[in-house]
């Protein structure tokens, strides 16, 4: 699928934690249907940038636009809080840790957002949740609580939960880093299927095989800036920057 109009626009993004500047003036556009993989060292700012996109972290400065909702960093007002709520509906997020509600079944976890955030009737939300669980290969685990699920299954429930909100874009923050090696494949398989279905995705990951197979574009993040970007084959095979070369030689 050829990427279409921009779904996300980031302009002049800065993020400080106290005196420490973690994101240093990033500009970025992600187009409809595009799969963008962001990689870089721990502490380079890539996860912070992802969290700024849906305002889990408040940008210190700059503007973020997701699905036509445009917001500036800085002070939160009541109106802005409502706009952030609307923006988050557009941008589903999957975390390293699965963040499932332990007292709810897989089905209830997936239903929760549509019911409480979007006000969808429970019967309709249940049908939607079952459909999403089937999509991630867990139709038979709907009544199980998270404690009964493997790490890979929990992460797939988390993906189904994000998809149940019918977002315009999916944000993945190192979705396989907390998993045992033998469980990583089942999560990547679901993400590949999602990419092939045309979902716009930003994935922070070190899984270079996944990036090579699925990404339209890759960004190397270094000390709060985009140091290098390009198509996966080009960037992995022929990185231009010394820092990118060093990083890739460590992970490949």
XYZ file of N, CA and C in Angstrom, residues 45 121 152 187 214:
15
model
N 15.745 8.708 23.682
C 14.556 9.561 23.600
C 13.434 9.004 22.740
N -22.511 0.615 23.736
C -23.286 -0.344 24.544
C -22.525 -1.667 24.722
N 3.323 -13.641 25.748
C 2.937 -13.376 24.358
C 1.432 -13.209 24.205
N 3.913 -12.454 18.686
C 3.511 -11.041 18.739
C 3.891 -10.342 17.428
N 8.829 -5.428 7.198
C 7.540 -4.726 7.297
C 7.643 -3.204 7.151
